[in-house]
Amino acid sequence: MHYDSVRDSLRRQPRTWLVTGAAGFIGSNLLEELLRLGQTVVGLDSFATGHRRNLDEAVAAAGEGAADRFTFVEGDIRDLDACRQACEGVDLVLHQAALGSVPRSIKDPLTTHAVNVDGTLHMLTAARDAGVGRFVYASSSSVYGDHPGLPKVEGAIGTPLSPYAVSKRVCELYARTFQDHYGLETVGLRYFNVFGPRQDPDGPYAAVIPRWMDEMLDGRSSTIFGDGETSRDFCYVANVVQANVLAGRTASDATGTVYNIAVGDRTTLNDLFREMSQSLVAEGAMDATPEPAYADFRPGDVRHSLADTSAAHQALGYRPTHPVGLGLRKTVAWYVQDRASASS
């Protein structure tokens, strides 16, 4: 597998990586993988949505000596000085820090813009000035907006349906501009509904899988917005980690563009709820599968999403290793264990 050879190469020739949003869900999984590979890692986070325990868990899971190769900078990407500090001596940036959630962006577009657009512009500027070799950044399938085509192909996007979608599209444009004008190599990764261990179930804007997981484990009712036939290309976090590392080491002629990162399979919310509840029963966390409640569709939500990942396959060597079913089983097992550890 191509990813195995890239990991072997990194073990032989370690680099220094900056992970923004390192205390978050995706960022901490990236941190863990890079430290496992013997890399030196700088983490930047403000703890606005991330958690210090994610850093601790990632470093501990990476094994002996990992803590010695990790430096943490507590700072906000809206602060250019913090971005400059974090970029000092860094070879590659994996920019994950952002304010997610379509509903949150509709409620508060100013903060979404300040974090996602201004913050990304600060990071691009700091990386350029520090002589960083490669800038990999998280984009989103939300940029496809109202384009009806399935599967989603990188070159065919529609009108954004939320301030969050607008912010991610603007980041893509800025990244390409920095490559064209300043020579900073950039790679954008359009994530499709990422899930997995350490994804935060708390708060009004939690993603659907951790939110349902928390509700099911508490014996509370879970709500599906719409009729449940809305579908998504759910992507387990290990696939996203692979894509980021590959993007950091891909050939220069594959930079300056964006790639879909997903599994290439559609799951309805009804099917997702059923698979999650069955997995929890199989883990012994529930006695029987519950029935969901249904509510009105939410504004700004896309009806269907499915990725064409052929461009990432060809340019990056990306091959998802975890289909939805396997990812859900691993995620359920992690949440059950995490709940048990917290109560012991």
mmCIF file of C-alpha atoms in Angstrom:
data_model
loop_
_atom_site.group_PDB
_atom_site.id
_atom_site.type_symbol
_atom_site.label_atom_id
_atom_site.label_comp_id
_atom_site.label_asym_id
_atom_site.label_seq_id
_atom_site.Cartn_x
_atom_site.Cartn_y
_atom_site.Cartn_z
ATOM 1 C CA MET A 1 0.000 0.000 0.000
ATOM 2 C CA HIS A 2 1.280 3.471 -0.900
ATOM 3 C CA TYR A 3 0.569 4.877 2.566
ATOM 4 C CA ASP A 4 2.768 2.220 4.155
ATOM 5 C CA SER A 5 5.720 3.264 2.010
ATOM 6 C CA VAL A 6 5.147 6.943 2.867
ATOM 7 C CA ARG A 7 5.122 6.108 6.578
ATOM 8 C CA ASP A 8 8.315 4.094 6.223
ATOM 9 C CA SER A 9 9.951 7.045 4.479
ATOM 10 C CA LEU A 10 8.904 9.414 7.260
ATOM 11 C CA ARG A 11 10.332 7.093 9.912
ATOM 12 C CA ARG A 12 13.660 7.174 8.096
ATOM 13 C CA GLN A 13 13.620 10.923 7.507
ATOM 14 C CA PRO A 14 11.496 12.684 10.156
ATOM 15 C CA ARG A 15 10.084 16.152 9.571
ATOM 16 C CA THR A 16 8.714 18.893 11.798
ATOM 17 C CA TRP A 17 4.946 19.311 11.428
ATOM 18 C CA LEU A 18 2.551 21.935 12.760
ATOM 19 C CA VAL A 19 -0.991 20.756 13.479
ATOM 20 C CA THR A 20 -3.444 23.590 14.095
ATOM 21 C CA GLY A 21 -6.498 22.603 16.082
ATOM 22 C CA ALA A 22 -4.345 19.895 17.672
ATOM 23 C CA ALA A 23 -6.616 19.583 20.713
ATOM 24 C CA GLY A 24 -9.629 18.903 18.531
ATOM 25 C CA PHE A 25 -11.043 15.668 17.182
ATOM 26 C CA ILE A 26 -9.211 15.428 13.844
ATOM 27 C CA GLY A 27 -6.164 17.356 15.043
ATOM 28 C CA SER A 28 -5.503 15.021 17.980
ATOM 29 C CA ASN A 29 -5.795 11.958 15.738
ATOM 30 C CA LEU A 30 -3.254 13.531 13.386
ATOM 31 C CA LEU A 31 -1.001 14.334 16.326
ATOM 32 C CA GLU A 32 -1.117 10.720 17.504
ATOM 33 C CA GLU A 33 -0.245 9.315 14.063
ATOM 34 C CA LEU A 34 2.634 11.726 13.460
ATOM 35 C CA LEU A 35 4.150 11.035 16.866
ATOM 36 C CA ARG A 36 3.820 7.289 16.260
ATOM 37 C CA LEU A 37 5.835 7.831 13.085
ATOM 38 C CA GLY A 38 8.653 9.479 15.010
ATOM 39 C CA GLN A 39 7.932 12.993 13.765
ATOM 40 C CA THR A 40 8.489 16.229 15.647
ATOM 41 C CA VAL A 41 5.132 17.985 16.087
ATOM 42 C CA VAL A 42 4.059 21.473 17.125
ATOM 43 C CA GLY A 43 0.416 21.831 18.143
ATOM 44 C CA LEU A 44 -1.547 25.080 18.099
ATOM 45 C CA ASP A 45 -4.954 25.405 19.757
ATOM 46 C CA SER A 46 -6.970 27.933 21.736
ATOM 47 C CA PHE A 47 -9.233 25.330 23.403
ATOM 48 C CA ALA A 48 -12.278 27.135 22.022
ATOM 49 C CA THR A 49 -13.665 23.761 20.908
ATOM 50 C CA GLY A 50 -10.745 21.407 21.593
ATOM 51 C CA HIS A 51 -9.798 19.762 24.885
ATOM 52 C CA ARG A 52 -6.522 19.309 26.710
ATOM 53 C CA ARG A 53 -7.419 15.679 27.414
ATOM 54 C CA ASN A 54 -7.280 15.000 23.664
ATOM 55 C CA LEU A 55 -3.655 16.124 23.620
ATOM 56 C CA ASP A 56 -2.833 13.987 26.647
ATOM 57 C CA GLU A 57 -4.522 10.911 25.164
ATOM 58 C CA ALA A 58 -2.837 11.341 21.780
ATOM 59 C CA VAL A 59 0.630 11.746 23.251
ATOM 60 C CA ALA A 60 0.159 8.806 25.621
ATOM 61 C CA ALA A 61 -1.148 6.574 22.817
ATOM 62 C CA ALA A 62 1.853 7.429 20.625
ATOM 63 C CA GLY A 63 4.193 5.627 22.993
ATOM 64 C CA GLU A 64 7.471 6.185 24.760
ATOM 65 C CA GLY A 65 9.393 9.291 23.798
ATOM 66 C CA ALA A 66 6.440 10.946 22.070
ATOM 67 C CA ALA A 67 6.135 13.717 24.656
ATOM 68 C CA ASP A 68 9.733 14.775 24.003
ATOM 69 C CA ARG A 69 8.916 15.405 20.342
ATOM 70 C CA PHE A 70 5.767 17.454 20.981
ATOM 71 C CA THR A 71 5.586 21.204 21.626
ATOM 72 C CA PHE A 72 2.285 22.892 22.344
ATOM 73 C CA VAL A 73 1.482 26.542 21.657
ATOM 74 C CA GLU A 74 -1.721 27.800 23.230
ATOM 75 C CA GLY A 75 -2.996 30.462 20.885
ATOM 76 C CA ASP A 76 -5.772 31.554 18.560
ATOM 77 C CA ILE A 77 -5.425 31.533 14.765
ATOM 78 C CA ARG A 78 -7.124 34.951 14.812
ATOM 79 C CA ASP A 79 -3.868 36.174 16.437
ATOM 80 C CA LEU A 80 -1.196 36.550 13.739
ATOM 81 C CA ASP A 81 1.601 36.587 16.317
ATOM 82 C CA ALA A 82 0.503 33.196 17.667
ATOM 83 C CA CYS A 83 0.485 31.824 14.126
ATOM 84 C CA ARG A 84 3.982 33.155 13.507
ATOM 85 C CA GLN A 85 5.259 31.623 16.750
ATOM 86 C CA ALA A 86 3.804 28.229 15.878
ATOM 87 C CA CYS A 87 5.302 28.235 12.354
ATOM 88 C CA GLU A 88 8.911 28.813 13.456
ATOM 89 C CA GLY A 89 11.139 25.976 12.238
ATOM 90 C CA VAL A 90 8.248 23.995 10.754
ATOM 91 C CA ASP A 91 8.532 21.989 7.517
ATOM 92 C CA LEU A 92 4.836 21.248 6.934
ATOM 93 C CA VAL A 93 1.528 22.615 8.220
ATOM 94 C CA LEU A 94 -1.654 20.567 8.649
ATOM 95 C CA HIS A 95 -4.254 23.296 9.194
ATOM 96 C CA GLN A 96 -7.301 21.819 10.922
ATOM 97 C CA ALA A 97 -8.340 24.674 13.220
ATOM 98 C CA ALA A 98 -11.780 25.979 12.307
ATOM 99 C CA LEU A 99 -15.225 26.711 13.656
ATOM 100 C CA GLY A 100 -17.515 24.038 12.267
ATOM 101 C CA SER A 101 -21.292 23.601 12.045
ATOM 102 C CA VAL A 102 -23.682 24.977 9.452
ATOM 103 C CA PRO A 103 -26.324 25.970 12.067
ATOM 104 C CA ARG A 104 -23.728 27.813 14.169
ATOM 105 C CA SER A 105 -22.550 29.750 11.116
ATOM 106 C CA ILE A 106 -26.108 30.798 10.299
ATOM 107 C CA LYS A 107 -26.593 32.011 13.856
ATOM 108 C CA ASP A 108 -23.201 33.754 14.071
ATOM 109 C CA PRO A 109 -21.635 34.392 10.654
ATOM 110 C CA LEU A 110 -19.163 36.980 11.961
ATOM 111 C CA THR A 111 -17.349 34.566 14.259
ATOM 112 C CA THR A 112 -17.359 31.838 11.622
ATOM 113 C CA HIS A 113 -15.736 34.247 9.163
ATOM 114 C CA ALA A 114 -13.199 35.527 11.686
ATOM 115 C CA VAL A 115 -12.019 32.048 12.646
ATOM 116 C CA ASN A 116 -12.227 30.255 9.324
ATOM 117 C CA VAL A 117 -11.302 32.969 6.827
ATOM 118 C CA ASP A 118 -9.196 35.448 8.809
ATOM 119 C CA GLY A 119 -7.601 32.621 10.781
ATOM 120 C CA THR A 120 -6.647 30.717 7.648
ATOM 121 C CA LEU A 121 -5.265 33.878 6.041
ATOM 122 C CA HIS A 122 -3.136 34.435 9.143
ATOM 123 C CA MET A 123 -1.837 30.864 8.964
ATOM 124 C CA LEU A 124 -1.040 31.131 5.261
ATOM 125 C CA THR A 125 0.809 34.386 5.860
ATOM 126 C CA ALA A 126 2.767 33.004 8.820
ATOM 127 C CA ALA A 127 3.659 29.834 6.890
ATOM 128 C CA ARG A 128 4.818 31.850 3.877
ATOM 129 C CA ASP A 129 6.982 34.132 5.990
ATOM 130 C CA ALA A 130 8.492 31.194 7.905
ATOM 131 C CA GLY A 131 9.498 29.382 4.713
ATOM 132 C CA VAL A 132 7.204 26.394 5.330
ATOM 133 C CA GLY A 133 7.436 23.892 2.489
ATOM 134 C CA ARG A 134 3.853 22.616 2.338
ATOM 135 C CA PHE A 135 0.487 23.844 3.677
ATOM 136 C CA VAL A 136 -2.276 21.227 3.850
ATOM 137 C CA TYR A 137 -5.665 22.532 4.963
ATOM 138 C CA ALA A 138 -9.106 21.221 5.806
ATOM 139 C CA SER A 139 -11.912 22.220 3.484
ATOM 140 C CA SER A 140 -15.428 20.791 3.417
ATOM 141 C CA SER A 141 -17.968 19.083 1.191
ATOM 142 C CA SER A 142 -20.261 21.998 2.083
ATOM 143 C CA VAL A 143 -18.631 24.000 -0.748
ATOM 144 C CA TYR A 144 -20.673 21.939 -3.235
ATOM 145 C CA GLY A 145 -23.756 23.794 -2.046
ATOM 146 C CA ASP A 146 -26.812 23.377 -4.235
ATOM 147 C CA HIS A 147 -25.040 21.591 -7.095
ATOM 148 C CA PRO A 148 -27.283 18.571 -7.770
ATOM 149 C CA GLY A 149 -24.711 16.215 -9.272
ATOM 150 C CA LEU A 150 -23.763 12.952 -7.551
ATOM 151 C CA PRO A 151 -21.095 11.915 -6.906
ATOM 152 C CA LYS A 152 -19.467 15.242 -6.111
ATOM 153 C CA VAL A 153 -16.541 16.031 -8.414
ATOM 154 C CA GLU A 154 -14.013 18.683 -7.415
ATOM 155 C CA GLY A 155 -14.536 20.923 -10.443
ATOM 156 C CA ALA A 156 -18.334 21.173 -10.205
ATOM 157 C CA ILE A 157 -19.578 23.266 -7.294
ATOM 158 C CA GLY A 158 -22.785 25.203 -6.772
ATOM 159 C CA THR A 159 -23.975 28.118 -4.668
ATOM 160 C CA PRO A 160 -22.979 27.789 -0.987
ATOM 161 C CA LEU A 161 -25.931 27.259 1.350
ATOM 162 C CA SER A 162 -24.451 28.665 4.572
ATOM 163 C CA PRO A 163 -21.819 31.087 5.892
ATOM 164 C CA TYR A 164 -19.751 28.041 6.884
ATOM 165 C CA ALA A 165 -19.720 26.841 3.278
ATOM 166 C CA VAL A 166 -18.762 30.312 2.065
ATOM 167 C CA SER A 167 -15.887 30.462 4.551
ATOM 168 C CA LYS A 168 -14.463 27.142 3.387
ATOM 169 C CA ARG A 169 -14.668 28.144 -0.269
ATOM 170 C CA VAL A 170 -12.887 31.423 0.452
ATOM 171 C CA CYS A 171 -10.105 29.483 2.193
ATOM 172 C CA GLU A 172 -9.637 27.368 -0.937
ATOM 173 C CA LEU A 173 -9.297 30.511 -3.050
ATOM 174 C CA TYR A 174 -6.810 32.084 -0.663
ATOM 175 C CA ALA A 175 -4.700 28.924 -0.589
ATOM 176 C CA ARG A 176 -4.467 28.790 -4.368
ATOM 177 C CA THR A 177 -3.574 32.484 -4.450
ATOM 178 C CA PHE A 178 -0.723 31.938 -1.991
ATOM 179 C CA GLN A 179 0.657 29.158 -4.144
ATOM 180 C CA ASP A 180 0.375 31.205 -7.327
ATOM 181 C CA HIS A 181 1.847 34.431 -5.945
ATOM 182 C CA TYR A 182 4.192 33.325 -3.153
ATOM 183 C CA GLY A 183 5.204 29.776 -4.063
ATOM 184 C CA LEU A 184 3.762 28.219 -0.882
ATOM 185 C CA GLU A 185 2.668 24.732 -1.903
ATOM 186 C CA THR A 186 -0.904 24.098 -0.776
ATOM 187 C CA VAL A 187 -3.217 21.093 -0.790
ATOM 188 C CA GLY A 188 -6.896 21.323 0.183
ATOM 189 C CA LEU A 189 -8.854 18.360 1.504
ATOM 190 C CA ARG A 190 -12.630 18.497 1.228
ATOM 191 C CA TYR A 191 -13.809 16.365 4.134
ATOM 192 C CA PHE A 192 -17.112 14.513 3.954
ATOM 193 C CA ASN A 193 -18.719 14.004 7.396
ATOM 194 C CA VAL A 194 -15.750 12.794 9.388
ATOM 195 C CA PHE A 195 -16.369 10.736 12.543
ATOM 196 C CA GLY A 196 -14.420 8.693 15.072
ATOM 197 C CA PRO A 197 -12.809 8.664 18.534
ATOM 198 C CA ARG A 198 -12.514 11.960 20.441
ATOM 199 C CA GLN A 199 -15.281 13.689 18.484
ATOM 200 C CA ASP A 200 -17.045 15.934 20.991
ATOM 201 C CA PRO A 201 -20.663 14.937 21.792
ATOM 202 C CA ASP A 202 -21.388 18.057 23.858
ATOM 203 C CA GLY A 203 -22.934 21.360 22.904
ATOM 204 C CA PRO A 204 -25.740 22.455 20.581
ATOM 205 C CA TYR A 205 -23.592 22.098 17.452
ATOM 206 C CA ALA A 206 -22.195 18.609 18.003
ATOM 207 C CA ALA A 207 -21.989 16.395 14.905
ATOM 208 C CA VAL A 208 -24.672 13.772 14.516
ATOM 209 C CA ILE A 209 -22.676 10.616 15.366
ATOM 210 C CA PRO A 210 -21.191 11.721 18.714
ATOM 211 C CA ARG A 211 -24.454 13.432 19.650
ATOM 212 C CA TRP A 212 -26.497 10.293 19.015
ATOM 213 C CA MET A 213 -23.850 8.193 20.736
ATOM 214 C CA ASP A 214 -24.100 10.279 23.878
ATOM 215 C CA GLU A 215 -27.902 10.242 23.825
ATOM 216 C CA MET A 216 -28.129 6.493 23.286
ATOM 217 C CA LEU A 217 -25.652 5.751 26.084
ATOM 218 C CA ASP A 218 -27.673 8.035 28.395
ATOM 219 C CA GLY A 219 -30.966 6.420 27.378
ATOM 220 C CA ARG A 220 -32.224 9.680 25.887
ATOM 221 C CA SER A 221 -34.199 10.080 22.671
ATOM 222 C CA SER A 222 -32.308 10.998 19.493
ATOM 223 C CA THR A 223 -33.704 13.282 16.799
ATOM 224 C CA ILE A 224 -33.411 12.896 13.039
ATOM 225 C CA PHE A 225 -34.022 16.118 11.133
ATOM 226 C CA GLY A 226 -36.258 15.438 8.132
ATOM 227 C CA ASP A 227 -37.507 12.031 7.018
ATOM 228 C CA GLY A 228 -34.230 10.211 7.672
ATOM 229 C CA GLU A 229 -33.538 9.573 3.998
ATOM 230 C CA THR A 230 -31.000 12.391 3.862
ATOM 231 C CA SER A 231 -27.703 10.712 3.006
ATOM 232 C CA ARG A 232 -24.057 11.424 3.682
ATOM 233 C CA ASP A 233 -20.667 10.009 2.745
ATOM 234 C CA PHE A 234 -19.516 9.315 6.321
ATOM 235 C CA CYS A 235 -15.738 9.017 6.617
ATOM 236 C CA TYR A 236 -13.877 7.441 9.532
ATOM 237 C CA VAL A 237 -11.089 9.621 10.903
ATOM 238 C CA ALA A 238 -8.272 7.154 10.063
ATOM 239 C CA ASN A 239 -8.988 7.794 6.386
ATOM 240 C CA VAL A 240 -8.636 11.548 6.935
ATOM 241 C CA VAL A 241 -5.370 11.069 8.828
ATOM 242 C CA GLN A 242 -4.017 9.053 5.902
ATOM 243 C CA ALA A 243 -5.052 11.773 3.438
ATOM 244 C CA ASN A 244 -3.312 14.512 5.410
ATOM 245 C CA VAL A 245 -0.026 12.650 5.694
ATOM 246 C CA LEU A 246 -0.120 11.743 2.009
ATOM 247 C CA ALA A 247 -0.908 15.341 1.059
ATOM 248 C CA GLY A 248 2.074 16.486 3.087
ATOM 249 C CA ARG A 249 4.408 14.221 1.129
ATOM 250 C CA THR A 250 2.876 14.144 -2.356
ATOM 251 C CA ALA A 251 4.707 15.392 -5.442
ATOM 252 C CA SER A 252 4.722 19.134 -6.062
ATOM 253 C CA ASP A 253 2.702 18.769 -9.263
ATOM 254 C CA ALA A 254 -0.241 17.528 -7.148
ATOM 255 C CA THR A 255 -0.385 20.770 -5.135
ATOM 256 C CA GLY A 256 -2.390 23.920 -5.750
ATOM 257 C CA THR A 257 -5.721 22.122 -5.783
ATOM 258 C CA VAL A 258 -8.339 20.440 -3.582
ATOM 259 C CA TYR A 259 -9.334 16.783 -3.223
ATOM 260 C CA ASN A 260 -12.417 15.005 -1.945
ATOM 261 C CA ILE A 261 -11.662 12.899 1.132
ATOM 262 C CA ALA A 262 -14.364 10.358 1.834
ATOM 263 C CA VAL A 263 -15.175 6.689 1.394
ATOM 264 C CA GLY A 264 -17.308 6.981 -1.743
ATOM 265 C CA ASP A 265 -20.410 5.408 -0.216
ATOM 266 C CA ARG A 266 -23.760 6.854 0.862
ATOM 267 C CA THR A 267 -25.507 6.141 4.172
ATOM 268 C CA THR A 268 -28.935 7.518 5.065
ATOM 269 C CA LEU A 269 -29.564 8.909 8.533
ATOM 270 C CA ASN A 270 -32.087 6.118 9.125
ATOM 271 C CA ASP A 271 -29.471 3.480 8.261
ATOM 272 C CA LEU A 272 -26.840 5.270 10.343
ATOM 273 C CA PHE A 273 -29.093 5.320 13.396
ATOM 274 C CA ARG A 274 -29.886 1.639 12.973
ATOM 275 C CA GLU A 275 -26.209 0.627 12.579
ATOM 276 C CA MET A 276 -25.136 2.683 15.588
ATOM 277 C CA SER A 277 -27.833 1.293 17.854
ATOM 278 C CA GLN A 278 -27.146 -2.291 16.747
ATOM 279 C CA SER A 279 -23.438 -1.810 17.439
ATOM 280 C CA LEU A 280 -24.197 -0.481 20.930
ATOM 281 C CA VAL A 281 -26.377 -3.518 21.627
ATOM 282 C CA ALA A 282 -23.578 -5.788 20.378
ATOM 283 C CA GLU A 283 -21.150 -4.010 22.750
ATOM 284 C CA GLY A 284 -23.522 -4.664 25.642
ATOM 285 C CA ALA A 285 -24.117 -0.935 26.176
ATOM 286 C CA MET A 286 -27.873 -1.198 25.464
ATOM 287 C CA ASP A 287 -30.448 -3.965 25.831
ATOM 288 C CA ALA A 288 -32.493 -3.106 22.750
ATOM 289 C CA THR A 289 -32.377 -0.754 19.764
ATOM 290 C CA PRO A 290 -34.356 2.473 20.341
ATOM 291 C CA GLU A 291 -36.592 4.347 17.927
ATOM 292 C CA PRO A 292 -35.562 7.869 16.848
ATOM 293 C CA ALA A 293 -37.716 10.995 16.972
ATOM 294 C CA TYR A 294 -38.170 13.072 13.822
ATOM 295 C CA ALA A 295 -38.188 16.858 13.407
ATOM 296 C CA ASP A 296 -38.308 19.370 10.553
ATOM 297 C CA PHE A 297 -35.451 19.692 8.083
ATOM 298 C CA ARG A 298 -32.822 22.254 9.144
ATOM 299 C CA PRO A 299 -32.043 25.289 6.975
ATOM 300 C CA GLY A 300 -28.767 25.075 5.076
ATOM 301 C CA ASP A 301 -28.558 21.281 5.128
ATOM 302 C CA VAL A 302 -27.712 19.520 1.865
ATOM 303 C CA ARG A 303 -30.071 16.650 0.995
ATOM 304 C CA HIS A 304 -27.530 14.166 -0.370
ATOM 305 C CA SER A 305 -23.756 13.976 -0.423
ATOM 306 C CA LEU A 306 -21.470 11.443 -2.090
ATOM 307 C CA ALA A 307 -17.839 11.912 -3.073
ATOM 308 C CA ASP A 308 -15.886 10.946 -6.134
ATOM 309 C CA THR A 309 -12.456 10.221 -4.619
ATOM 310 C CA SER A 310 -10.694 9.254 -7.848
ATOM 311 C CA ALA A 311 -8.635 12.471 -7.963
ATOM 312 C CA ALA A 312 -7.243 11.858 -4.461
ATOM 313 C CA HIS A 313 -6.572 8.256 -5.396
ATOM 314 C CA GLN A 314 -4.617 9.213 -8.491
ATOM 315 C CA ALA A 315 -2.745 12.274 -7.188
ATOM 316 C CA LEU A 316 -2.170 11.397 -3.528
ATOM 317 C CA GLY A 317 -2.356 7.618 -3.506
ATOM 318 C CA TYR A 318 -5.322 7.863 -1.122
ATOM 319 C CA ARG A 319 -7.142 4.587 -0.485
ATOM 320 C CA PRO A 320 -9.628 4.590 2.401
ATOM 321 C CA THR A 321 -8.991 1.667 4.737
ATOM 322 C CA HIS A 322 -12.116 1.991 6.891
ATOM 323 C CA PRO A 323 -15.605 1.693 5.366
ATOM 324 C CA VAL A 324 -18.520 3.088 7.372
ATOM 325 C CA GLY A 325 -19.421 -0.166 9.121
ATOM 326 C CA LEU A 326 -15.894 -0.814 10.382
ATOM 327 C CA GLY A 327 -15.471 2.820 11.395
ATOM 328 C CA LEU A 328 -18.735 2.786 13.339
ATOM 329 C CA ARG A 329 -17.782 -0.358 15.231
ATOM 330 C CA LYS A 330 -14.438 1.147 16.229
ATOM 331 C CA THR A 331 -16.111 4.419 17.187
ATOM 332 C CA VAL A 332 -18.801 2.734 19.270
ATOM 333 C CA ALA A 333 -16.180 0.630 21.074
ATOM 334 C CA TRP A 334 -14.159 3.772 21.867
ATOM 335 C CA TYR A 335 -17.146 5.713 23.256
ATOM 336 C CA VAL A 336 -18.269 2.760 25.374
ATOM 337 C CA GLN A 337 -14.758 2.368 26.792
ATOM 338 C CA ASP A 338 -14.409 6.120 27.324
ATOM 339 C CA ARG A 339 -17.720 6.191 29.201
ATOM 340 C CA ALA A 340 -16.641 3.249 31.358
ATOM 341 C CA SER A 341 -13.273 4.866 32.127
ATOM 342 C CA ALA A 342 -14.927 8.133 33.120
ATOM 343 C CA SER A 343 -17.253 6.393 35.572
ATOM 344 C CA SER A 344 -14.598 4.160 37.171
#
